Structure formats: C-alpha cells, structure tokens
C-alpha cells in the first residue's frame, strides 16, 4: 500500500479525490494512530484516491484557540491555509471532530474555504454508494454497542445520524446511553482540557462518562474522536473493565468488517 | 365616586408606566455598554427562532413535566393579558366590562376559558413552589441561588397566586350579584364559588368585587415594575433574545479580526496600513469586565431565567467543579447592574476597582470549561454562557499571561513542534511509513 502526499500528487500534476487531514492525535498518539491506519486502509481498499499533507500538516490551532490563545491559533491557521490553498485543496476528510470543526467553520472566515467532511459521514456515504462493502455476519453482528457523541460532531455541528447509520450497517445492537445526542455528556477532553489536569471536583469527567457507558452493558463503546477514545479508555480502565469492554473508533470497526 | 376611582386609576397607571419605562431605559443603556456585534442577517431565520424558541418554547419540552406546567403559566399570562386590557379600559373610561357588549354571549365563554387558565396557572404555580421548596430539585436548590435569587423565584410565585385568586373571587362576587338580581349566572369556574356568597348583601358583594378588581390591577402594575429587577424579566426579553440568537454553528468560536490582521501584517508587512499619526486605540483582547463583552452577552444576562438547565448539563459542574454556567450569567448581570448604578450616581462610569473576572468569576471556574456547548444547547431562551467564558479566557491568556504551566507547555509545543505534544514534526507521517512497510 502506498500513501501519497499532496506534494507527490502535485509533482505528477495530479489531484487526489480528497485530502485526509490526519490531525495531531492521529499522527502522534499511539492509540489514535491505529484509527488513522484503519481509516487509511479503508480508503486504500475501496480505491479512494486520497492524499495526506505529511510533514506539511500542522496543528489546526484548536486547543490554542479554546484555551484563549488567539494569536497562536491565528498563526497556525495562517500557515495551514497557505499550504492548503497552495495545493488548491477542495475536499478534506478528517477523523478528528476538533479539526473538522475548525476546518469547516473557522477557517472560511480566514480565507480557507473547503468542502470538509468528518470520517464517519464519509464512511456512511461510501457504504450507501456501495463503495465500502461489509462482510455478511461481520464480527460486530448482534453485539451490544453504545455510541458516544463527541461534542464537536454532535452539538457543535449537528451530526448525530451518520455515525449511527454506519453502526446500523454493521448490524450491531445499538444501546443508547441516557445522555445521548444533543444531551450527550462530554468526555472531558475539549477546550484544551486534554492538556492539563482537571480542576478539583468530586470525580473526573471521563470517569463519569465511562461509568454511564458501562452501565448500558455494552461490550464496545463506539467513538468518533481520538480524544474521546483516549478519555473513555482511561475511564473504563479506572473501573477495571478494560478486559471486557473495548473502546473503538467507528473507522476501526468498519476496517475490521470489510468484505474481501 | 366613579370619577374619583377613574382619576386614581389613571394616576396609578401613569406612575407604573413611568417607573417601568425608566428602569427599562436604564437596562437598555446598560446593554448598550457592550461591544458592537452585527446580528441582523437572515431575518427569516431569526423570526423562525422567535416563533419556535420564544413563542413555541421548543427547548422547554426537553423536560416534559416542567414544560407543561410552565406552559400553563405562560399561556395564562399571555391570554389573561386580554382580560387585563379590558380592566385597563374599564379603569380609564369608567366602563364596566367593555368587551361584554361587543362580544355578547360569547363573552362568558371567553371569560370561562380565562378562568380555566387561571386555575391551571394556580396548579402549576403551586407545583413549582413544591418543586423548589419541598422536593428541592437539585438545579433549583443549589447554593448559588441562596439569598435574593431564591426569594425572587418564590416571590413571583406568591404574586401569581394572589393575582389569580383575586381574579377568581372578583368574578365570583359578580356572579353572586347577578344570581341575586336574577339577571344571570356566574362564570364557568368562579360560578362554583358563588354559593360561598349566599346570604351576603349586594352592597357587600359590590365592595368585594371592587376590592378584588383594585387588588388585581394594582398587583399587576406592581408585578410589571418588579420584573426588571427579577429573573422574570425573561418573559419580555426571551423574544428579542431569540431574535438576536447567533446563527452560526454552535461549535464555531467567534473570530478576532484584529488579531487575524496582526498576524497577516506580521507575515506581510507590506499589507499593513501605513502608520499614520492616528492609531486606533488598542481594544483589550478578550473581556475583563462587562463592557468588553458583546451587547448580546449582556442581553443574555438580563434574559436568564436562572433555571439552571445549563448547569445541570455541564460536565464540569456534574463532576463537582466550581464552574456553573448559570452562575456565569448571574454574575454578569450582577456586575452589569453594579456598573449601571455607578453610572446613575456619577453620570458616567467611575473606576471602582472591580472587574467581572476575579471579583465575580474566578480563574478556577473559567479553567474548568471543556467548551462542550451543553449549556448553550440546554438553554431554553438561547443564551450562550460559553461565549462569555471564551472571552474571559482570552483576556486571561492574552492580557494577563495567566495560564496553567501545562497550557504554556502545550502552546510552546504547538509553536515549535506544530503539535500540542513534544514530538518531532518529522515523525508526523511515521504512521504512514509503518503502514506502507506492513503491506
Ligand atoms: S461549555 Fe463549558 S460551561 Fe458550558 S456546559 Fe460545557 S463545560 Fe459547562
Ligand atoms: S443560561 Fe439559560 S439554561 Fe442557564 S439558567 Fe439561564 S436561562 Fe436557564
């Protein structure tokens, strides 16, 4: 399998169908790298012509902006938009809802207009178009699975159904948590909290959320965000349930269910 | 006798309207202390929000029981206003139930309907008192409501009880008079109370009727003037607040054009406007005090019903952190009112050594926010506590360099390694190499 960068496409005078924006977590975090690889494998398998920016990609600036550091955000945005516009990028897919939100909603004001799509929506479309074909009786068939809405995909951008439709396509038994969709509880990572200790309280946000997810009796907690995935895994570990309950990104579930 | 009553009524009405106009004028002035923000685009969508959120109470129905009870009070309030209009006309012109002659037999049906609403309102109001004071529903009994907010909430409920009772007794006394005179029957609900008045002379009944009439209308005028001091101001401000709702996706954070330009000029000095003698005054980055917020944030603060739906869905608050989005709104209003009193006393604002950050809202509260937007989503009147939190955070970081050590490290990493962690930018596509090698 060959993963080409935007620079390589440009050198051949070619354009990819879509740019895969990997994001910092997807690039560096060991757990999130598995999501990145799973998604890239799906794209490769169904022959979506995609590119990455490779070493030219930089942090979108999301955690800087949300912590209050607008200067740093604007610097990152400026550089990224220069790169993206330089390649004439039209369509971007990303597996991180924070990157998705910034690229889709916040870069246009700064001169970066792209057609941005989250990987769960992209997967749903590929399934609907018949490009992604799933195994009959895949490994998740009939399994009890609960789905965690990330804040920036759900409330932030009103995407609640696409990820659920992918799960339905996997034939799982979807059990909802009490706080789901618009009422979904945060995993605790947003707003640059991922990068600092929580303020003193009675418990941690990810513990609270993981407990709620475990309460459904699901074997798998499906997520759509690398930060949620890490946070929820921590929460499951805290309850010493990591042997029974897995936290998986939807892309990983699809990758494991592709028809040959 | 009638003439004297008419004159007294007109004087009371005049005073009530004058006082109300003065206070709302002050509030308007206070809201305009905020920074400009243009929220006039897409009027069609804005009117739709007024219909759905304010008139239709769409978000209230996420919690059906309080929604239905609230709807009784709300519908009662809107419709009984029609009866109040009649009372006002009667009071000013010395007429008696002016609408009766125009509506004829239908009048009794209308009044009967109002009476049903009055009873439903009573039921709802009593349930609210129970929820607040006996059941102590968590979001309605949190310490941030101690003192005035708690008294305020109960006060309004008591006033409602008095008003509705007066209305029913008044109608019932009238019904009793009609029965005794043999000119008709009582109204739908209050008619059930007329047996209570059997044997009471018409003269006494007239007095009862008049006392209740006056009690009811004076109560309403007092209520009107209490509103601007109370969380109940939302019954008016919910409408403009829904109209001026920000229409962008909830996840989108407001852009700071001045910083965008600064970065642009840093990269392209040739684009910077020539440094003429007059440089625009530096506007503080982010918000330190209420005047640094947008006028919409300030309208939000006056529209807050202190219902605590935001706080009940806030992950930080749920897990015991100090942050409470409702408190953010209450603090903003309290500080703005303080600034307003300062202006009343001194003609223009005189530095008082206090600010919204630190004196009202602590750094610890601000730091705990995950920007999850649950508060924004939950608010039935379209308030954005998160918008205020974001602006206060911007002030802390950019003007006070007040950040936890971990955030300084994160920012350093983003600046130097283009990622919030300390990884080498050269390793960014290592996963791709690994994957290529694998297959
Ligand atoms: S955005 Fe912040 S204040 Fe609002 S609910 Fe989420 S954590 Fe709480
Ligand atoms: S901000 Fe909205 S949800 Fe929160 S207390 Fe005020 S009215 Fe209620």
XYZ file of C-alpha atoms and ligand atoms in Angstrom:
715
model
C 0.000 0.000 0.000
C 1.213 3.419 -0.999
C 0.235 6.614 0.848
C 0.992 9.690 -1.190
C 1.380 13.226 -0.013
C -0.123 16.295 -1.581
C 3.393 17.263 -2.718
C 3.755 13.962 -4.580
C 0.414 14.393 -6.317
C 1.323 17.944 -7.257
C 4.692 16.819 -8.621
C 2.876 14.469 -11.003
C 0.397 17.195 -11.914
C -2.389 15.113 -10.392
C -5.196 15.855 -7.956
C -6.470 13.434 -5.339
C -10.175 12.909 -4.759
C -9.832 14.001 -1.162
C -7.229 15.181 1.326
C -7.059 13.131 4.527
C -6.364 15.607 7.324
C -4.812 13.372 9.974
C -4.558 15.786 12.906
C -2.010 15.772 15.733
C -3.577 12.993 17.778
C -3.994 10.810 14.711
C -0.385 11.443 13.739
C 1.437 11.078 17.042
C -0.725 9.424 19.676
C -0.161 5.655 19.621
C -3.775 4.750 20.213
C -5.037 7.272 17.695
C -2.512 6.106 15.087
C -4.425 2.838 14.973
C -7.553 4.794 14.000
C -5.602 6.669 11.350
C -4.235 3.454 9.925
C -7.633 1.793 9.941
C -9.180 4.691 8.059
C -6.323 4.841 5.546
C -6.696 1.107 4.952
C -10.390 1.510 4.201
C -9.699 4.315 1.740
C -6.988 2.250 0.093
C -9.111 -0.866 -0.060
C -12.027 0.832 -1.785
C -9.662 2.793 -4.028
C -10.456 6.310 -2.899
C -7.696 8.439 -4.353
C -6.534 10.272 -1.242
C -3.526 12.284 -0.135
C -2.078 13.441 3.160
C -0.096 16.601 3.803
C 2.566 14.582 5.595
C 5.162 16.727 7.334
C 3.493 19.857 5.984
C 0.437 19.396 8.181
C 0.370 21.439 11.383
C -1.930 21.652 14.385
C -5.122 23.465 13.335
C -4.741 25.632 16.431
C -7.923 24.350 18.060
C -6.533 23.771 21.568
C -4.712 27.110 21.451
C -7.860 28.978 20.468
C -10.014 27.265 23.066
C -7.522 27.894 25.847
C -7.716 31.583 24.912
C -4.531 31.943 22.878
C -5.955 33.543 19.748
C -2.546 34.701 18.497
C -1.210 31.200 18.281
C -4.429 29.976 16.685
C -4.259 32.651 14.004
C -0.619 31.793 13.281
C -1.398 28.114 12.829
C -4.467 28.899 10.748
C -2.492 31.251 8.529
C 0.171 28.653 7.828
C -2.244 25.811 7.232
C -4.429 27.863 4.915
C -1.342 28.902 2.939
C -0.452 25.247 2.485
C -3.973 24.105 1.644
C -4.664 26.949 -0.777
C -1.224 26.481 -2.299
C -2.255 22.970 -3.346
C -5.723 24.103 -4.363
C -7.306 21.632 -1.944
C -11.063 21.334 -2.444
C -12.223 18.465 -0.282
C -10.948 17.394 3.136
C -11.839 14.387 5.253
C -10.679 14.131 8.852
C -11.074 11.617 11.664
C -10.950 14.299 14.367
C -14.074 16.321 15.180
C -11.988 19.202 16.547
C -10.032 19.518 13.306
C -13.312 19.054 11.436
C -14.987 21.912 13.281
C -12.079 24.311 12.843
C -11.533 23.470 9.168
C -15.214 23.586 8.369
C -16.438 26.518 10.458
C -13.484 28.633 11.465
C -11.068 28.649 8.516
C -13.581 30.080 5.994
C -13.504 33.445 7.823
C -9.751 33.413 7.418
C -9.691 32.644 3.712
C -9.773 28.847 3.778
C -12.875 27.534 2.004
C -13.046 23.774 1.648
C -15.616 21.068 1.483
C -14.912 19.438 4.840
C -16.352 16.109 5.914
C -15.938 14.023 9.031
C -14.779 10.453 8.530
C -17.963 8.952 9.949
C -20.071 10.843 7.396
C -17.607 9.876 4.689
C -17.845 6.209 5.668
C -21.621 6.380 5.709
C -21.572 7.792 2.172
C -19.129 5.142 0.966
C -21.380 2.450 2.412
C -24.511 3.977 0.866
C -22.825 4.279 -2.512
C -21.781 0.646 -2.283
C -18.109 1.506 -2.445
C -17.482 0.114 1.005
C -18.864 -3.418 1.166
C -19.205 -5.083 4.528
C -18.885 -8.764 5.389
C -22.132 -10.590 5.980
C -22.280 -11.545 9.628
C -19.273 -9.416 10.455
C -17.550 -9.555 13.784
C -19.900 -6.995 15.349
C -23.164 -8.550 14.246
C -25.635 -8.553 17.118
C -23.032 -7.234 19.554
C -24.264 -4.790 22.151
C -22.679 -1.466 21.358
C -23.164 2.018 22.734
C -22.207 5.154 20.870
C -20.623 8.247 22.427
C -21.485 11.541 20.687
C -18.474 13.820 20.658
C -19.319 17.454 21.444
C -17.848 18.931 18.298
C -19.517 16.485 15.934
C -22.840 16.439 17.784
C -23.803 19.733 19.372
C -21.080 21.604 17.527
C -22.159 20.536 14.058
C -25.427 18.643 14.451
C -24.131 15.337 13.154
C -25.879 12.605 15.088
C -27.208 10.199 12.497
C -24.341 9.423 10.110
C -22.221 7.563 12.698
C -25.283 5.703 13.927
C -26.145 4.670 10.383
C -22.670 3.180 9.983
C -23.211 1.203 13.169
C -26.577 0.002 11.873
C -24.852 -1.123 8.679
C -22.567 -3.227 10.884
C -25.688 -4.937 12.232
C -24.902 -4.130 15.837
C -27.409 -3.880 18.641
C -27.165 -0.187 19.435
C -27.982 0.698 23.047
C -28.111 4.400 23.819
C -26.843 5.998 26.985
C -29.339 8.144 28.886
C -27.395 11.253 27.935
C -27.065 10.957 24.166
C -27.361 13.049 21.030
C -27.935 16.726 21.980
C -27.736 15.773 25.650
C -24.551 13.752 25.281
C -22.063 14.192 28.099
C -18.599 15.439 27.200
C -15.631 13.073 27.652
C -13.727 15.858 29.372
C -11.025 16.489 26.761
C -12.356 19.516 24.885
C -11.413 23.132 25.439
C -7.728 22.159 25.789
C -8.562 20.169 28.941
C -6.770 17.210 27.357
C -3.513 19.011 28.014
C -3.972 19.912 31.663
C -5.061 18.450 34.975
C -8.763 18.826 35.813
C -9.838 21.321 38.441
C -10.669 19.814 41.835
C -14.069 18.134 41.931
C -15.864 15.021 43.106
C -14.829 12.887 40.139
C -13.294 13.145 36.685
C -15.487 13.835 33.683
C -14.190 10.796 31.775
C -14.869 8.554 34.778
C -18.442 9.822 34.920
C -18.955 9.272 31.206
C -17.294 5.853 31.095
C -19.434 4.745 34.017
C -22.538 5.757 32.125
C -21.342 3.855 29.052
C -20.550 0.737 31.101
C -23.985 0.959 32.647
C -25.563 0.133 29.277
C -23.950 -3.297 29.440
C -22.368 -2.770 26.011
C -19.244 -4.724 25.037
C -17.972 -1.964 22.836
C -18.096 1.786 23.232
C -18.009 3.313 19.768
C -16.441 6.754 19.393
C -15.705 9.182 16.588
C -12.866 11.205 18.106
C -9.306 10.311 19.096
C -9.567 12.358 22.291
C -12.846 10.774 23.350
C -11.318 7.366 22.654
C -8.383 8.017 24.983
C -10.566 9.556 27.673
C -13.110 6.748 27.628
C -10.416 4.065 27.651
C -8.993 5.681 30.772
C -12.425 5.719 32.331
C -13.025 2.053 31.516
C -9.615 1.169 32.952
C -10.487 3.063 36.093
C -13.407 0.674 36.559
C -11.111 -2.247 35.736
C -13.315 -3.247 32.855
C -10.729 -2.974 30.073
C -10.710 -6.735 29.508
C -14.462 -6.911 28.888
C -15.247 -3.605 27.246
C -13.398 -2.091 24.313
C -13.439 1.486 23.152
C -13.240 1.638 19.358
C -13.418 4.289 16.725
C -16.074 3.687 14.094
C -13.366 3.529 11.429
C -11.697 0.652 13.256
C -14.979 -1.204 13.359
C -15.557 -0.706 9.647
C -11.969 -1.691 8.810
C -12.452 -4.952 10.700
C -15.656 -5.706 8.805
C -14.670 -5.070 5.175
C -15.782 -7.734 2.716
C -12.897 -9.380 0.855
C -67.369 58.194 43.180
C -66.723 56.694 39.773
C -64.844 59.760 38.671
C -62.546 59.667 41.692
C -61.795 55.993 41.023
C -61.081 56.810 37.414
C -58.664 59.569 38.360
C -56.865 57.448 40.937
C -56.602 54.652 38.405
C -55.135 56.891 35.732
C -52.587 58.260 38.214
C -51.537 54.749 39.319
C -51.256 53.608 35.729
C -49.193 56.679 34.819
C -46.782 56.161 37.704
C -46.422 52.455 36.939
C -45.686 53.110 33.278
C -43.245 55.902 34.099
C -41.269 53.786 36.570
C -41.218 50.828 34.249
C -40.023 52.941 31.332
C -37.289 54.487 33.456
C -35.923 51.157 34.640
C -36.094 49.506 31.236
C -34.382 52.572 29.794
C -31.531 52.007 32.227
C -31.313 48.365 31.256
C -31.214 49.307 27.592
C -28.404 51.721 28.310
C -26.528 49.035 30.282
C -26.857 46.521 27.452
C -25.506 49.078 25.020
C -22.350 49.397 27.125
C -21.287 46.157 25.430
C -19.216 45.990 22.277
C -20.884 46.095 18.868
C -21.851 42.894 17.166
C -23.912 42.770 13.998
C -26.757 40.298 14.391
C -29.233 41.448 11.762
C -28.571 38.994 8.940
C -31.139 36.452 7.795
C -34.313 37.912 9.311
C -36.412 34.938 8.139
C -34.395 32.518 10.255
C -34.472 34.990 13.148
C -38.264 35.218 13.107
C -38.418 31.458 12.940
C -36.342 31.307 16.120
C -38.703 33.738 17.819
C -41.643 31.540 16.874
C -40.026 28.251 17.838
C -37.959 29.142 20.875
C -39.743 32.063 22.479
C -43.358 31.640 21.438
C -43.238 27.875 20.962
C -40.957 27.127 23.947
C -39.330 24.403 21.861
C -36.399 23.692 24.162
C -38.551 23.630 27.282
C -40.132 20.428 26.011
C -36.916 18.500 26.517
C -38.183 18.120 30.083
C -41.910 17.484 29.636
C -43.245 17.913 33.175
C -41.859 21.362 33.944
C -42.574 22.259 30.314
C -46.292 21.582 30.633
C -46.551 23.358 33.967
C -44.591 26.296 32.605
C -46.807 26.322 29.550
C -49.903 26.773 31.724
C -48.391 29.786 33.430
C -47.133 31.140 30.135
C -50.403 30.679 28.242
C -52.244 32.017 31.242
C -50.029 35.049 31.228
C -50.425 35.753 27.510
C -54.191 35.280 27.376
C -55.129 36.803 30.672
C -53.454 39.918 29.282
C -56.548 40.287 27.115
C -58.614 40.496 30.260
C -56.119 42.953 31.700
C -56.641 45.094 28.622
C -60.332 45.167 29.415
C -59.585 46.083 33.007
C -57.346 48.919 31.824
C -60.030 50.297 29.518
C -62.659 49.989 32.246
C -60.357 51.727 34.688
C -59.534 54.636 32.428
C -63.003 55.226 30.982
C -65.047 54.174 33.989
C -66.792 51.462 31.960
C -67.727 48.058 33.272
C -66.563 45.026 31.288
C -66.496 46.890 27.953
C -65.978 43.758 25.906
C -69.235 42.275 27.182
C -71.436 44.393 24.925
C -69.382 43.731 21.791
C -68.974 40.008 22.369
C -72.444 39.298 23.759
C -72.991 35.671 24.768
C -69.531 34.708 23.579
C -68.077 36.914 26.318
C -68.986 34.393 29.010
C -67.282 31.632 27.040
C -64.114 33.705 26.791
C -64.116 34.559 30.480
C -64.789 30.922 31.278
C -61.746 29.987 29.253
C -59.633 32.535 31.100
C -60.847 31.139 34.354
C -59.734 27.665 33.359
C -56.328 29.133 32.593
C -56.307 30.871 35.946
C -56.921 27.561 37.699
C -54.253 25.784 35.630
C -51.861 28.582 36.480
C -52.627 28.113 40.154
C -51.983 24.383 39.870
C -48.698 24.993 38.054
C -47.523 27.687 40.412
C -48.184 25.540 43.449
C -46.327 22.636 41.819
C -43.407 24.973 41.170
C -43.353 26.020 44.812
C -43.314 22.369 45.828
C -40.521 21.520 43.359
C -38.419 24.379 44.657
C -39.049 24.226 48.368
C -40.209 20.724 49.232
C -38.761 18.380 46.616
C -35.712 20.601 46.265
C -34.984 19.632 42.647
C -31.183 19.875 42.510
C -30.841 22.593 39.900
C -33.391 24.713 41.771
C -31.789 24.370 45.181
C -28.102 24.959 44.524
C -26.148 27.318 46.796
C -25.610 29.861 44.005
C -29.317 30.675 44.364
C -29.104 31.483 48.080
C -30.364 34.915 49.028
C -32.157 37.134 46.546
C -32.415 34.659 43.639
C -34.264 32.190 45.819
C -36.573 34.824 47.338
C -37.122 36.245 43.866
C -38.280 32.914 42.469
C -40.700 32.300 45.340
C -41.909 35.895 45.383
C -43.064 35.723 41.785
C -44.931 32.519 42.501
C -46.709 34.063 45.500
C -47.656 37.123 43.453
C -49.156 34.832 40.825
C -51.235 33.057 43.441
C -52.566 36.328 44.810
C -53.379 37.682 41.341
C -55.187 34.576 40.190
C -57.142 34.281 43.432
C -58.235 37.916 43.227
C -59.378 37.385 39.671
C -61.470 34.376 40.595
C -63.005 35.986 43.691
C -63.835 39.116 41.726
C -65.637 37.144 39.044
C -67.354 35.051 41.650
C -68.682 38.090 43.526
C -70.029 39.439 40.246
C -71.705 36.120 39.543
C -73.281 36.186 43.003
C -74.669 39.659 42.313
C -76.191 38.500 39.058
C -77.720 35.473 40.697
C -79.265 37.590 43.461
C -80.573 40.129 40.952
C -81.890 37.327 38.818
C -80.093 38.741 35.753
C -77.879 35.761 35.009
C -75.456 33.155 36.306
C -71.872 33.016 37.472
C -68.942 32.317 35.143
C -67.668 28.831 34.393
C -65.240 28.297 37.286
C -65.824 31.204 39.627
C -69.531 30.365 39.448
C -68.704 27.277 41.503
C -67.624 29.620 44.290
C -70.835 31.716 44.309
C -72.586 29.541 46.919
C -69.959 30.885 49.316
C -71.572 34.275 48.927
C -75.152 33.174 49.568
C -76.781 35.478 52.079
C -74.215 38.196 51.515
C -75.840 41.510 50.618
C -75.398 43.001 47.177
C -73.745 46.021 48.767
C -71.054 43.890 50.395
C -70.615 41.901 47.209
C -70.008 45.103 45.305
C -67.333 46.047 47.798
C -65.708 42.612 47.484
C -65.808 42.932 43.726
C -64.244 46.395 43.787
C -61.524 45.429 46.280
C -60.543 42.433 44.175
C -60.648 44.492 40.998
C -58.288 47.040 42.500
C -56.133 44.394 44.146
C -55.795 42.545 40.859
C -54.854 45.515 38.723
C -52.558 47.139 41.296
C -50.918 43.753 41.728
C -50.337 43.579 38.001
C -48.825 47.049 37.898
C -46.559 46.178 40.824
C -45.596 42.943 39.103
C -44.733 44.891 35.966
C -42.357 47.053 37.947
C -40.828 44.154 39.785
C -39.983 42.382 36.521
C -36.882 44.370 35.526
C -35.269 43.577 38.889
C -36.083 39.906 38.646
C -35.184 36.815 36.673
C -38.755 37.087 35.447
C -37.699 39.762 33.022
C -37.255 36.810 30.667
C -40.953 36.903 29.864
C -40.167 40.021 27.847
C -36.523 39.578 26.871
C -36.876 35.983 25.700
C -38.341 37.404 22.484
C -35.556 39.793 21.420
C -33.028 37.291 22.728
C -34.381 34.611 20.423
C -34.366 37.055 17.526
C -30.741 38.040 18.030
C -29.521 34.488 18.575
C -26.181 33.832 16.878
C -26.925 31.792 13.771
C -23.505 30.207 13.256
C -22.921 26.527 14.119
C -22.611 26.066 17.864
C -19.085 24.713 17.551
C -17.771 27.830 15.858
C -15.893 30.281 18.035
C -16.081 33.991 17.251
C -13.185 35.243 15.146
C -10.924 38.043 16.390
C -10.391 40.159 13.311
C -7.831 42.432 14.965
C -5.551 39.507 15.760
C -6.124 37.948 12.355
C -4.884 41.206 10.837
C -1.944 41.451 13.185
C -0.764 38.012 12.124
C -1.313 38.914 8.487
C 0.781 42.097 8.789
C 3.478 40.154 10.601
C 3.719 37.785 7.633
C 3.226 40.514 5.035
C 4.436 43.833 6.425
C 3.732 45.431 3.046
C -0.017 44.925 3.619
C -0.067 46.790 6.924
C -1.779 50.167 6.730
C 0.776 52.987 6.716
C 1.441 54.138 10.257
C -0.268 57.491 10.230
C -0.347 59.718 13.280
C -3.685 58.376 14.474
C -3.525 54.789 15.591
C -6.843 53.323 16.679
C -6.874 52.858 20.444
C -5.954 49.332 21.496
C -9.074 47.428 22.364
C -8.496 44.993 25.175
C -8.077 41.397 23.940
C -10.910 39.315 25.292
C -13.051 40.521 28.163
C -12.023 41.639 31.607
C -15.252 43.359 32.528
C -18.817 43.562 31.262
C -18.079 46.476 28.908
C -15.650 44.252 26.996
C -18.372 41.705 26.221
C -20.711 41.941 23.241
C -24.094 43.605 23.797
C -25.637 40.204 23.030
C -23.833 38.681 26.020
C -25.345 41.437 28.158
C -28.816 40.905 26.724
C -28.279 37.225 27.514
C -27.520 38.108 31.120
C -30.778 40.036 31.536
C -32.735 37.260 29.786
C -31.505 34.471 32.050
C -34.290 32.747 33.948
C -31.867 31.196 36.437
C -33.474 27.843 35.673
C -30.139 26.025 35.843
C -30.737 23.758 32.854
C -27.295 24.809 31.638
C -25.648 23.935 34.921
C -27.500 20.634 35.188
C -25.981 19.560 31.861
C -22.496 21.000 32.431
C -19.914 18.191 32.677
C -17.685 20.311 34.892
C -20.495 21.064 37.310
C -21.795 17.491 37.271
C -18.376 16.293 38.398
C -18.154 18.781 41.232
C -16.079 21.571 39.746
C -16.810 25.152 40.737
C -17.907 26.144 37.239
C -21.629 26.742 36.797
C -22.769 28.356 33.545
C -25.844 29.746 35.315
C -23.574 31.494 37.796
C -21.599 32.958 34.879
C -24.825 34.569 33.644
C -25.941 35.726 37.094
C -22.513 37.206 37.820
C -22.526 39.058 34.511
C -25.922 40.562 35.300
C -24.957 41.452 38.866
C -21.786 43.151 37.734
C -23.614 44.971 34.936
C -26.247 46.203 37.389
C -23.441 47.410 39.647
C -21.857 49.267 36.738
C -25.298 50.710 35.933
C -25.744 52.021 39.492
C -22.259 53.512 39.281
C -23.297 55.363 36.105
C -26.565 56.531 37.697
C -24.613 58.015 40.575
C -21.701 59.510 38.628
C -23.188 60.273 35.188
C -20.519 58.086 33.591
C -18.677 55.030 34.827
C -16.104 55.758 37.518
C -13.427 53.117 38.099
C -14.438 51.090 41.152
C -11.511 48.720 41.326
C -13.666 45.724 40.470
C -13.952 43.575 37.354
C -16.048 40.669 36.154
C -13.032 38.328 36.115
C -11.515 37.748 39.542
C -14.094 39.726 41.570
C -17.128 37.871 40.281
C -15.891 34.917 38.242
C -12.767 33.115 39.384
C -9.982 31.739 37.223
C -10.710 28.284 38.586
C -14.263 28.402 37.257
C -13.143 29.552 33.822
C -10.432 26.925 33.557
C -12.840 24.036 34.148
C -14.830 24.560 30.932
C -14.457 21.893 28.238
C -16.240 24.082 25.640
C -18.704 21.218 25.193
C -21.627 23.598 24.450
C -24.032 21.610 26.587
C -25.007 24.829 28.352
C -25.783 26.571 25.061
C -27.775 23.588 23.834
C -29.758 23.343 27.072
C -30.779 26.969 27.427
C -34.468 27.442 26.644
C -34.032 31.148 25.894
C -30.991 30.877 23.622
C -28.290 32.107 25.994
C -24.615 31.325 25.348
C -22.711 31.122 28.631
C -19.799 29.620 26.686
C -19.373 32.818 24.692
C -18.662 34.773 27.883
C -16.339 32.053 29.193
C -14.350 32.110 25.955
C -13.901 35.871 26.044
C -12.822 35.888 29.685
C -10.329 33.111 28.935
C -8.923 35.114 26.048
C -8.371 38.029 28.385
C -6.621 35.838 30.964
C -4.217 34.342 28.445
C -3.542 37.300 26.175
C -3.612 40.210 28.606
C -2.590 38.631 31.897
C -0.494 35.729 30.556
C -2.397 33.809 33.181
C -2.224 30.147 32.147
C -1.510 26.887 33.921
C 2.007 25.594 33.320
C 0.645 22.708 31.240
C -1.028 25.110 28.833
C 2.160 27.089 28.462
C 3.905 23.848 27.531
C 1.122 22.960 25.125
C 1.375 26.341 23.421
C 5.161 26.075 23.295
C 4.849 22.693 21.619
C 2.341 23.940 19.079
C 4.628 26.830 18.245
C 7.816 24.801 17.985
C 6.698 21.293 17.023
C 3.400 22.155 15.275
C 1.602 19.785 17.644
C 0.426 20.151 21.235
C 2.817 17.391 22.345
C 6.566 17.299 22.282
C 7.031 15.172 19.178
C 9.327 15.877 16.284
C 7.435 17.300 13.296
C 9.482 14.901 11.172
C 7.630 11.987 12.719
C 4.212 13.285 11.713
C 3.809 10.786 8.884
C 5.659 7.943 10.540
C 2.387 6.015 10.811
C 2.170 6.112 7.013
C 5.657 4.679 6.636
C 4.805 1.933 9.093
C 1.619 1.133 7.239
C 3.366 1.063 3.874
C 6.041 -1.226 5.281
C 3.382 -3.553 6.712
C 1.583 -4.247 3.482
S -19.386 24.619 27.546
Fe -18.305 24.820 29.491
S -19.760 25.810 30.850
Fe -20.926 25.088 29.089
S -21.648 23.089 29.741
Fe -19.739 22.721 28.675
S -18.158 22.732 30.274
Fe -20.009 23.631 31.168
S -28.473 30.468 30.965
Fe -30.355 29.595 30.152
S -30.328 27.489 30.930
Fe -28.882 28.628 32.148
S -30.021 29.339 33.925
Fe -30.093 30.978 32.416
S -31.957 30.596 31.290
Fe -31.521 28.712 32.385
